[in-house]
PDB file of C-alpha atoms in Angstrom:
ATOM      1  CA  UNK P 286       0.000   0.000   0.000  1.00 52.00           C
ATOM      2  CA  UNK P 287       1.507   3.091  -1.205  1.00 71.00           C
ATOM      3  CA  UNK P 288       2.113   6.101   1.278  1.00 91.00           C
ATOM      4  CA  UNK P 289       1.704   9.470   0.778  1.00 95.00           C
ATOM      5  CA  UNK P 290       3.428  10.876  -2.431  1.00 96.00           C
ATOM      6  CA  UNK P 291       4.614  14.268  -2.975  1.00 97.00           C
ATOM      7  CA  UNK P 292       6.235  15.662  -6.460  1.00 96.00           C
ATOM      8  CA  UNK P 293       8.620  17.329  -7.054  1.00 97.00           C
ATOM      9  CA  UNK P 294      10.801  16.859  -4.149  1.00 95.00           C
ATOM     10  CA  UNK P 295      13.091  19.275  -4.919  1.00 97.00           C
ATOM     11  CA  UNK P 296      11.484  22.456  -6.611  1.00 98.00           C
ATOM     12  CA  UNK P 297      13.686  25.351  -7.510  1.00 98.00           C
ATOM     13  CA  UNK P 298      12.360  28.919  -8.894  1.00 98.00           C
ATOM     14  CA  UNK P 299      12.625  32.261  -9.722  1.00 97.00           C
ATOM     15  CA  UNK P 300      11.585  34.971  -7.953  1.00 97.00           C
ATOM     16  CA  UNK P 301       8.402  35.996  -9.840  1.00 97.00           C
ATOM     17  CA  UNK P 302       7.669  31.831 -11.051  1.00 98.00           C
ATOM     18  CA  UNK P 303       4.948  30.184 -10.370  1.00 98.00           C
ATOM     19  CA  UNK P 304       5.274  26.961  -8.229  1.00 98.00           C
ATOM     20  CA  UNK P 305       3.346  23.559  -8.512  1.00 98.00           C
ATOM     21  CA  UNK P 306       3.181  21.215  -5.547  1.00 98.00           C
ATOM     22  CA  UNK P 307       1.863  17.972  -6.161  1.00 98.00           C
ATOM     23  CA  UNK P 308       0.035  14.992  -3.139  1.00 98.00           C
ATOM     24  CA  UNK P 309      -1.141  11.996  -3.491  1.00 97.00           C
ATOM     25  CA  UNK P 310      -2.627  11.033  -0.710  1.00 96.00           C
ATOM     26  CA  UNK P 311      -3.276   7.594   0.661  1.00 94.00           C
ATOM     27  CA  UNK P 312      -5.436   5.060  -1.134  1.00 92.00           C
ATOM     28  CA  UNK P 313      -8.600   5.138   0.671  1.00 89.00           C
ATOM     29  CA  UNK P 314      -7.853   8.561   2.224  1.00 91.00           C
ATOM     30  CA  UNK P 315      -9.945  11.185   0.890  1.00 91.00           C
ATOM     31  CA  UNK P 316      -8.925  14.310   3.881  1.00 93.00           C
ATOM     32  CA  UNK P 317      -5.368  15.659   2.248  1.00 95.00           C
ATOM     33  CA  UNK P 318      -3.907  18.455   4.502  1.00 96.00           C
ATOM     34  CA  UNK P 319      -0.809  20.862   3.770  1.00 97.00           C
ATOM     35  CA  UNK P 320       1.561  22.275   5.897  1.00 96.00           C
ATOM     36  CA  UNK P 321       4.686  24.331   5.383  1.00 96.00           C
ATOM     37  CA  UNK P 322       8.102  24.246   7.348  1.00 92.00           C
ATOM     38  CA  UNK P 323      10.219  27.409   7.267  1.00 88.00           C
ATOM     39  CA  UNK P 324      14.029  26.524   8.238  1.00 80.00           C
ATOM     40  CA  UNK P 325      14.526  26.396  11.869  1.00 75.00           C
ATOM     41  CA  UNK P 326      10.956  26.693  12.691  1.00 79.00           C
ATOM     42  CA  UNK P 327       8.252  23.407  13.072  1.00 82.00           C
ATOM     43  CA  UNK P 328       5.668  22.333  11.033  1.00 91.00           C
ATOM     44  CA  UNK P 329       2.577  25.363  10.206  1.00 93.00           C
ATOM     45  CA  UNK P 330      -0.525  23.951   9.024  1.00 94.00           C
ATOM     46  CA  UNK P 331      -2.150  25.497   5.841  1.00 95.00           C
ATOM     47  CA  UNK P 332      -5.051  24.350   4.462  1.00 95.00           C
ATOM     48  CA  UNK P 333      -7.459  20.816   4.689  1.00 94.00           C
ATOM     49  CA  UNK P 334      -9.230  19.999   1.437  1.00 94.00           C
ATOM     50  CA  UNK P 335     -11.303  17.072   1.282  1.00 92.00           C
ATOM     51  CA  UNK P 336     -12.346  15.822  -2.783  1.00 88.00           C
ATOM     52  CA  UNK P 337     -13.670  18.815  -4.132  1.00 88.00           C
ATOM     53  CA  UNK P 338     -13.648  21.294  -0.883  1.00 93.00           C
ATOM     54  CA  UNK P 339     -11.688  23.504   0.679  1.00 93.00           C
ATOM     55  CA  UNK P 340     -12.367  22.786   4.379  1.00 91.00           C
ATOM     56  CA  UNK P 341     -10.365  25.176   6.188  1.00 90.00           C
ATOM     57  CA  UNK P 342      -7.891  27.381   4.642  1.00 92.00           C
ATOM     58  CA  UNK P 343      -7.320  29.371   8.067  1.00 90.00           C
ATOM     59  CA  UNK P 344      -3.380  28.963   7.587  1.00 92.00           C
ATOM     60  CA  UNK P 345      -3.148  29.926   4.003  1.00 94.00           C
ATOM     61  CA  UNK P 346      -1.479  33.014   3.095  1.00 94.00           C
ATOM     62  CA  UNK P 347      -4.136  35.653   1.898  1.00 90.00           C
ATOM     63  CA  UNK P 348      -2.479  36.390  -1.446  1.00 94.00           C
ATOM     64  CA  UNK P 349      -0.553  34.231  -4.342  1.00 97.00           C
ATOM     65  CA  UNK P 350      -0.886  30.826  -2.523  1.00 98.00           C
ATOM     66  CA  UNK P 351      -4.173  28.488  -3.314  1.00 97.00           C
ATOM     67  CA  UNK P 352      -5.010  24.817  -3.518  1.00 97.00           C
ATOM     68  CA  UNK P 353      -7.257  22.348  -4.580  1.00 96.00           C
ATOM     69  CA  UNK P 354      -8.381  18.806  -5.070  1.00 96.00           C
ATOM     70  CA  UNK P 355     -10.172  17.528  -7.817  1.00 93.00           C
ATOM     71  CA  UNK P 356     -12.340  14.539  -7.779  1.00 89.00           C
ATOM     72  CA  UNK P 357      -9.583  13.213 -10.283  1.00 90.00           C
ATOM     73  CA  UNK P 358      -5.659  12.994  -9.370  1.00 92.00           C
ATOM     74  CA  UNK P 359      -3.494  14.735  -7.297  1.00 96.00           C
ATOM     75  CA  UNK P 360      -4.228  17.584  -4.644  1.00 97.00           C
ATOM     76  CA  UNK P 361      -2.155  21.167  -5.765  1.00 98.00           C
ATOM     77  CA  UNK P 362      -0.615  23.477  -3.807  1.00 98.00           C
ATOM     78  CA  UNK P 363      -0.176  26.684  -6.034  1.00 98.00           C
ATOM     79  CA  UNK P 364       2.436  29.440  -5.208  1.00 98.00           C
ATOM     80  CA  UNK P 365       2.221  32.544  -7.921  1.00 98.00           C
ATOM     81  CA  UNK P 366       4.902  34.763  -8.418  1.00 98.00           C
ATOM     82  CA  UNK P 367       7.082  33.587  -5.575  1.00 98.00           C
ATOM     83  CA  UNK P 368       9.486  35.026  -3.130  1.00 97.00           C
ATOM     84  CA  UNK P 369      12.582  34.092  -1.233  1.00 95.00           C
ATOM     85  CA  UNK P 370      10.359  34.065   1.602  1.00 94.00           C
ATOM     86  CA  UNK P 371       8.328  31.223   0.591  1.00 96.00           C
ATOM     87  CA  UNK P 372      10.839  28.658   0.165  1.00 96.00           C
ATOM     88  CA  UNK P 373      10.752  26.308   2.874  1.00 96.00           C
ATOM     89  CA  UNK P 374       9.507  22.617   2.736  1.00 95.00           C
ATOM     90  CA  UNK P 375       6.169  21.739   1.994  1.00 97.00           C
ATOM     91  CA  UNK P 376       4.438  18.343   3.698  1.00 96.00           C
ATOM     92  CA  UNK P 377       1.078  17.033   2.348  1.00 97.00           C
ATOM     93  CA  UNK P 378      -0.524  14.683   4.564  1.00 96.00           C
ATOM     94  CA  UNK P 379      -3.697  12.299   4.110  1.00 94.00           C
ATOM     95  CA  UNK P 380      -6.204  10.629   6.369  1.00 91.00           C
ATOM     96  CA  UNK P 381      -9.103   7.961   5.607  1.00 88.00           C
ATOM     97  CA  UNK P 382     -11.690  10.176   8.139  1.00 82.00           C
ATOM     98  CA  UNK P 383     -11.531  13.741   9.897  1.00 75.00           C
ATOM     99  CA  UNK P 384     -10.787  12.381  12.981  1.00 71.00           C
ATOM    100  CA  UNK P 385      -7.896   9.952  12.265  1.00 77.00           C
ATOM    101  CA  UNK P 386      -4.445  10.176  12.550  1.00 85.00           C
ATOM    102  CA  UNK P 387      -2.386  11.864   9.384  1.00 91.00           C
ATOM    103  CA  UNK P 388       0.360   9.967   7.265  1.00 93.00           C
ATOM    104  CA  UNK P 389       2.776  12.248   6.093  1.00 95.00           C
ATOM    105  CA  UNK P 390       4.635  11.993   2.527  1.00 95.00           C
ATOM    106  CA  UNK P 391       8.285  13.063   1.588  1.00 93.00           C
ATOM    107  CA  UNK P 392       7.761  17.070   1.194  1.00 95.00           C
ATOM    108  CA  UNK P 393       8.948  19.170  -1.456  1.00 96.00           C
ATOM    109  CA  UNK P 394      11.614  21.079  -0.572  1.00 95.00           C
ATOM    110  CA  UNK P 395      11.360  24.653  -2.804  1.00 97.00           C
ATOM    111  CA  UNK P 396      14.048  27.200  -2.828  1.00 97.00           C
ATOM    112  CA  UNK P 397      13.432  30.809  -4.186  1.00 97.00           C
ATOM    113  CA  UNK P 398      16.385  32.103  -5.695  1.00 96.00           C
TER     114      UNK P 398
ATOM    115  CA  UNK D  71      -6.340  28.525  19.151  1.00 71.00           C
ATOM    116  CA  UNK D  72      -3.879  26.052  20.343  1.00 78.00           C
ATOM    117  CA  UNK D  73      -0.465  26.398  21.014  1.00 89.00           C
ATOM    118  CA  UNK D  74       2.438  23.389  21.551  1.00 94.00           C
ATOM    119  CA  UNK D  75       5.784  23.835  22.978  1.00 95.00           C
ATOM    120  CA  UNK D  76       8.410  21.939  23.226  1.00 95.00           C
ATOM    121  CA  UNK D  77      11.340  22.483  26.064  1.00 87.00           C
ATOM    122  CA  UNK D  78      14.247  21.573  24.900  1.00 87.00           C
ATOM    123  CA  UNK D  79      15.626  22.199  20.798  1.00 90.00           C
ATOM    124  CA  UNK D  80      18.486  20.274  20.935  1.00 95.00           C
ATOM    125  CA  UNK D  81      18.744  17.071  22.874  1.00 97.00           C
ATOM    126  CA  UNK D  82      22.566  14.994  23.213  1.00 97.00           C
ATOM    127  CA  UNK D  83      23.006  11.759  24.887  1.00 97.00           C
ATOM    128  CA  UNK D  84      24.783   8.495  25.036  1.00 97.00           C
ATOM    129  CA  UNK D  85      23.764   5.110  24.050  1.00 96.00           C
ATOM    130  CA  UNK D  86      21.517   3.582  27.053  1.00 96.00           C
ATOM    131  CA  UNK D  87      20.404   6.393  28.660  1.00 97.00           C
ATOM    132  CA  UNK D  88      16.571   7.499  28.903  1.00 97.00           C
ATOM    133  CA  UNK D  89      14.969   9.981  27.378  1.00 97.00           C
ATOM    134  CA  UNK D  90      12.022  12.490  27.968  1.00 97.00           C
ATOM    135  CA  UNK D  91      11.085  14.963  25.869  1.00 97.00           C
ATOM    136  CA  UNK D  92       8.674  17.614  27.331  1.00 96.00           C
ATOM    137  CA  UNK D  93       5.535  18.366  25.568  1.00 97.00           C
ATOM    138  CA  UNK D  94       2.812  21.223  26.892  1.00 96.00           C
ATOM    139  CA  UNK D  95       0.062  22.449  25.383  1.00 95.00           C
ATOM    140  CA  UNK D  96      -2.755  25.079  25.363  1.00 91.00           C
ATOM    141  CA  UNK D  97      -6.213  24.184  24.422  1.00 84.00           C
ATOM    142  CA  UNK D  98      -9.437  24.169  26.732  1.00 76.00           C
ATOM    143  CA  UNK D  99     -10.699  21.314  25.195  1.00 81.00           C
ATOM    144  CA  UNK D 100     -10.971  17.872  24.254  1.00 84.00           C
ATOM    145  CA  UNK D 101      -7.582  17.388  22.424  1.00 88.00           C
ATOM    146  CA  UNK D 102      -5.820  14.147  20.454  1.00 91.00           C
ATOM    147  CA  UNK D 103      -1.741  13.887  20.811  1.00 94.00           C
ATOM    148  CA  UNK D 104       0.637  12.495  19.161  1.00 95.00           C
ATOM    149  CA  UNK D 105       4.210  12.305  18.757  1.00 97.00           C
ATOM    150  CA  UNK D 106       5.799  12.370  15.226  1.00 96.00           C
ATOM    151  CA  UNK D 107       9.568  11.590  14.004  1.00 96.00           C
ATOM    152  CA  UNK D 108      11.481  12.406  11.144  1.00 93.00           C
ATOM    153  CA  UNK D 109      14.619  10.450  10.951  1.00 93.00           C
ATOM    154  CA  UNK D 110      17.445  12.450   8.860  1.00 88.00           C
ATOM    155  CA  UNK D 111      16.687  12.412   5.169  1.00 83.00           C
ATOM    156  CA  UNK D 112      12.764  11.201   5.582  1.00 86.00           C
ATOM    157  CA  UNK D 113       9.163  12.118   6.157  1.00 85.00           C
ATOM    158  CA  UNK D 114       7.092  12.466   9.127  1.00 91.00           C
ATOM    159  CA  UNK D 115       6.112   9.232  11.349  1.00 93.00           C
ATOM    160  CA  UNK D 116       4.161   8.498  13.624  1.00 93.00           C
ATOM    161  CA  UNK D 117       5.664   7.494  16.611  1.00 96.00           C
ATOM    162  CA  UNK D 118       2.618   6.957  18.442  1.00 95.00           C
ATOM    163  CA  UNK D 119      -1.183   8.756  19.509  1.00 94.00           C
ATOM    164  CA  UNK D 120      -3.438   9.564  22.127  1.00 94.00           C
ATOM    165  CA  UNK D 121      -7.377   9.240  21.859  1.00 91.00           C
ATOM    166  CA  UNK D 122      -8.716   8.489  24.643  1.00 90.00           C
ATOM    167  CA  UNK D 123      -8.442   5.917  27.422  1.00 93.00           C
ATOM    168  CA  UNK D 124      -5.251   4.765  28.790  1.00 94.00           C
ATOM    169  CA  UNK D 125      -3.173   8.167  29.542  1.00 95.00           C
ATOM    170  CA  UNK D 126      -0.162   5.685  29.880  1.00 97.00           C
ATOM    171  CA  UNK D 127       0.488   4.905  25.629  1.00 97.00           C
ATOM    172  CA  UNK D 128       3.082   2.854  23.783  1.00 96.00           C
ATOM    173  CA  UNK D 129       4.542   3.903  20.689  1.00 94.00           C
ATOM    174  CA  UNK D 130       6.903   1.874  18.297  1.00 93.00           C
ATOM    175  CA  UNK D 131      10.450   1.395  18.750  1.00 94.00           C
ATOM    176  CA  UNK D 132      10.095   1.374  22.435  1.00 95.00           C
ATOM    177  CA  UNK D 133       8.832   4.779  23.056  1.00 97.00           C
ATOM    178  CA  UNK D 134       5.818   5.845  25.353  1.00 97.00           C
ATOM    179  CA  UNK D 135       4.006   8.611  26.432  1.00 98.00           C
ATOM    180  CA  UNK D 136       1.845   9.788  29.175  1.00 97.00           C
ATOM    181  CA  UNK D 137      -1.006  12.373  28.862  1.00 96.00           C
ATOM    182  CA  UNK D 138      -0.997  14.538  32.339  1.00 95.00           C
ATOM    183  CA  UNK D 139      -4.316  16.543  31.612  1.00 92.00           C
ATOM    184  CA  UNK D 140      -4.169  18.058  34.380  1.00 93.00           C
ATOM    185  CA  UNK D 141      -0.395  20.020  33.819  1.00 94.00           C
ATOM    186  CA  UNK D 142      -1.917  19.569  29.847  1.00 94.00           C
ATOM    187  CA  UNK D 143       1.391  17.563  29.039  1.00 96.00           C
ATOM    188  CA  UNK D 144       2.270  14.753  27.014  1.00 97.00           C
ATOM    189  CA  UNK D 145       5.550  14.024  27.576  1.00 97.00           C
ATOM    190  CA  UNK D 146       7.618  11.330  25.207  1.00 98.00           C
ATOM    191  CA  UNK D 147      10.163   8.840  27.059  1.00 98.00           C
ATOM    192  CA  UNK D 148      12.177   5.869  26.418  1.00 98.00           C
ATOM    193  CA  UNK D 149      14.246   4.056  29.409  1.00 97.00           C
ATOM    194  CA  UNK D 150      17.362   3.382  26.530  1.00 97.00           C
ATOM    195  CA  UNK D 151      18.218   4.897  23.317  1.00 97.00           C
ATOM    196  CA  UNK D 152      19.972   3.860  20.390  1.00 97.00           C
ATOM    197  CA  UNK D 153      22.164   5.546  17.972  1.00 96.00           C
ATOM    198  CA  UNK D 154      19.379   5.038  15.784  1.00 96.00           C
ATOM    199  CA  UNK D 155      17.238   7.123  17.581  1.00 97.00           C
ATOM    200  CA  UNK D 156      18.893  10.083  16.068  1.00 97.00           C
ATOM    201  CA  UNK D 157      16.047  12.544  14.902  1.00 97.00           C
ATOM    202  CA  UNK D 158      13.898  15.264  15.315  1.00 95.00           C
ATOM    203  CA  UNK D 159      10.942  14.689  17.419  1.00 97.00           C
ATOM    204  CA  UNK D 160       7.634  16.565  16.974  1.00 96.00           C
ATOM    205  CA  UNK D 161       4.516  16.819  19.720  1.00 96.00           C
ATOM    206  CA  UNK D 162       1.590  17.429  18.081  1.00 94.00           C
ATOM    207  CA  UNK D 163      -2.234  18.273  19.207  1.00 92.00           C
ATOM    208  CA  UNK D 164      -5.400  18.539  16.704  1.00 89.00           C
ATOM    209  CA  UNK D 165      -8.861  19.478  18.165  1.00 80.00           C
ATOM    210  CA  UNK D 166     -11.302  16.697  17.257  1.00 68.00           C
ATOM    211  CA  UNK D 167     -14.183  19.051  17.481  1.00 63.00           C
ATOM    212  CA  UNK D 168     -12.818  22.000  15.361  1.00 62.00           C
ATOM    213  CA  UNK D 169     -13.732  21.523  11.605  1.00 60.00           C
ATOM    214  CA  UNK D 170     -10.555  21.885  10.390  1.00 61.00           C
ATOM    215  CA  UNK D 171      -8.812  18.975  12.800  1.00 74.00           C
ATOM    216  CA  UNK D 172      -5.454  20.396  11.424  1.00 86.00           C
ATOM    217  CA  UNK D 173      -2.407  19.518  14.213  1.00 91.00           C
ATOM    218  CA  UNK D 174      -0.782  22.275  15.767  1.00 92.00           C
ATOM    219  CA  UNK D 175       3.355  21.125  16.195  1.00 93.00           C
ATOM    220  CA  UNK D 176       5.676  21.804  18.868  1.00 94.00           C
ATOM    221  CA  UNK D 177       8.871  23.705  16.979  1.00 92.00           C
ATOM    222  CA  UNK D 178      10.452  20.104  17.506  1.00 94.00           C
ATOM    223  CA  UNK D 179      13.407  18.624  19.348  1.00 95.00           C
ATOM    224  CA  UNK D 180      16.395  17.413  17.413  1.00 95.00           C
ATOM    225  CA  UNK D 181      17.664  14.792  19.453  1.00 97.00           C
ATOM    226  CA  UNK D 182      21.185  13.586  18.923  1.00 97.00           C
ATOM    227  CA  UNK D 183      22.638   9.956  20.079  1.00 97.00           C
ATOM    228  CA  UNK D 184      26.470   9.519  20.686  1.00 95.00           C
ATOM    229  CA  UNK D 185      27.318   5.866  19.720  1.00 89.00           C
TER     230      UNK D 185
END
């Protein structure tokens, strides 16, 4: 049974790029979380999307960042025209109900340069 | 909104001796906890959860925690470590009742273990 997977896990832009994080969540799992880790500093949830909804979005920056996940394929996390301050490593996460635990894939590590 | 700290950043011992990891939180509520590890080079685990039930709960790899509600702790032990055990540990609390059930982490605890 395949974990959580995350693509790319290495993501490198240009200030001003737009960046496209990729989850697959569990199979079975249809709650797929993200949450970002700045260097030196622990994990900061994001957003929680279940198939088709945006839950919560509470920890989402206001402006460039979005995310969705279509009934079809992977969830996104979208970054437009990004900074030096967003690079920092992004986690996706997946669980089978609300209330259950969360599996954690790889993370994507994106630097801004 | 919930908060989780975590004591101590940087954590160095020897092969054999214990560990315990302090873990507070703030949150009025009903909370689960959980401990989470990410060994150097890999994603998040899950070392092990609490529910409900049992404050006293065992984790893989030897590890255990106990939920104090009372000092709203969940501190993370282990009588011997390993070299292995090198990693950075993560205390984490979600609110069952909140909609969004995201976790809140502790900043972590790298924990270092001299062969």
């Amino acid at each position: 049974n395949a974990g959580v997977m995350q693509n790319p896990r290495h993501l490198v832009r240009r200030r001003g790029q737009e960046a496209r994080l990729r989850c697959s969540p569990m199979k079975g799992h249809s709650h797929v979380y993200w949450y970002r880790q700045l260097p030196e500093e622990g994990l900061k949830f994001m957003v929680y999307l279940q198939k088709e909804n945006i839950i919560d979005e509470s920890g989402m920056p206001k402006e460039r960042f979005s995310a969705e996940f279509p009934k079809e394929g992977p969830s996104i996390l979208r970054i437009q025209q990004v900074v030096r301050g967003d690079s920092a490593a992004y986690f996706c996460a997946s669980s089978w109900d609300r209330g259950n635990e969360q599996y954690f894939g790889p993370g994507t590590r994106l630097t801004v340069t | 909104a919930q908060s989780v700290s975590q004591h101590n950043h940087h954590v160095i011992l020897s092969e054999a001796a214990s560990l315990e990891l302090g873990c507070n939180y703030s949150y009025g509520g009903t909370v689960n906890l959980f401990w989470y590890v990410q060994y150097p080079g890999q994603h998040l685990q899950l070392l092990l959860k609490y529910f409900s039930g049992d404050p006293l709960v065992k984790g893989i790899k030897g590890f255990e925690a106990e939920f104090i509600k009372s000092k709203f702790s969940f501190n993370l032990r282990k009588p011997s470590v390993q070299w292995s055990d090198t990693a950075e540990y993560f205390c984490a609390v979600a609110a069952p009742n909140n909609a969004g059930n995201m976790l809140t982490f502790g900043g972590g605890t790298r924990l270092m273990v001299k062969p």
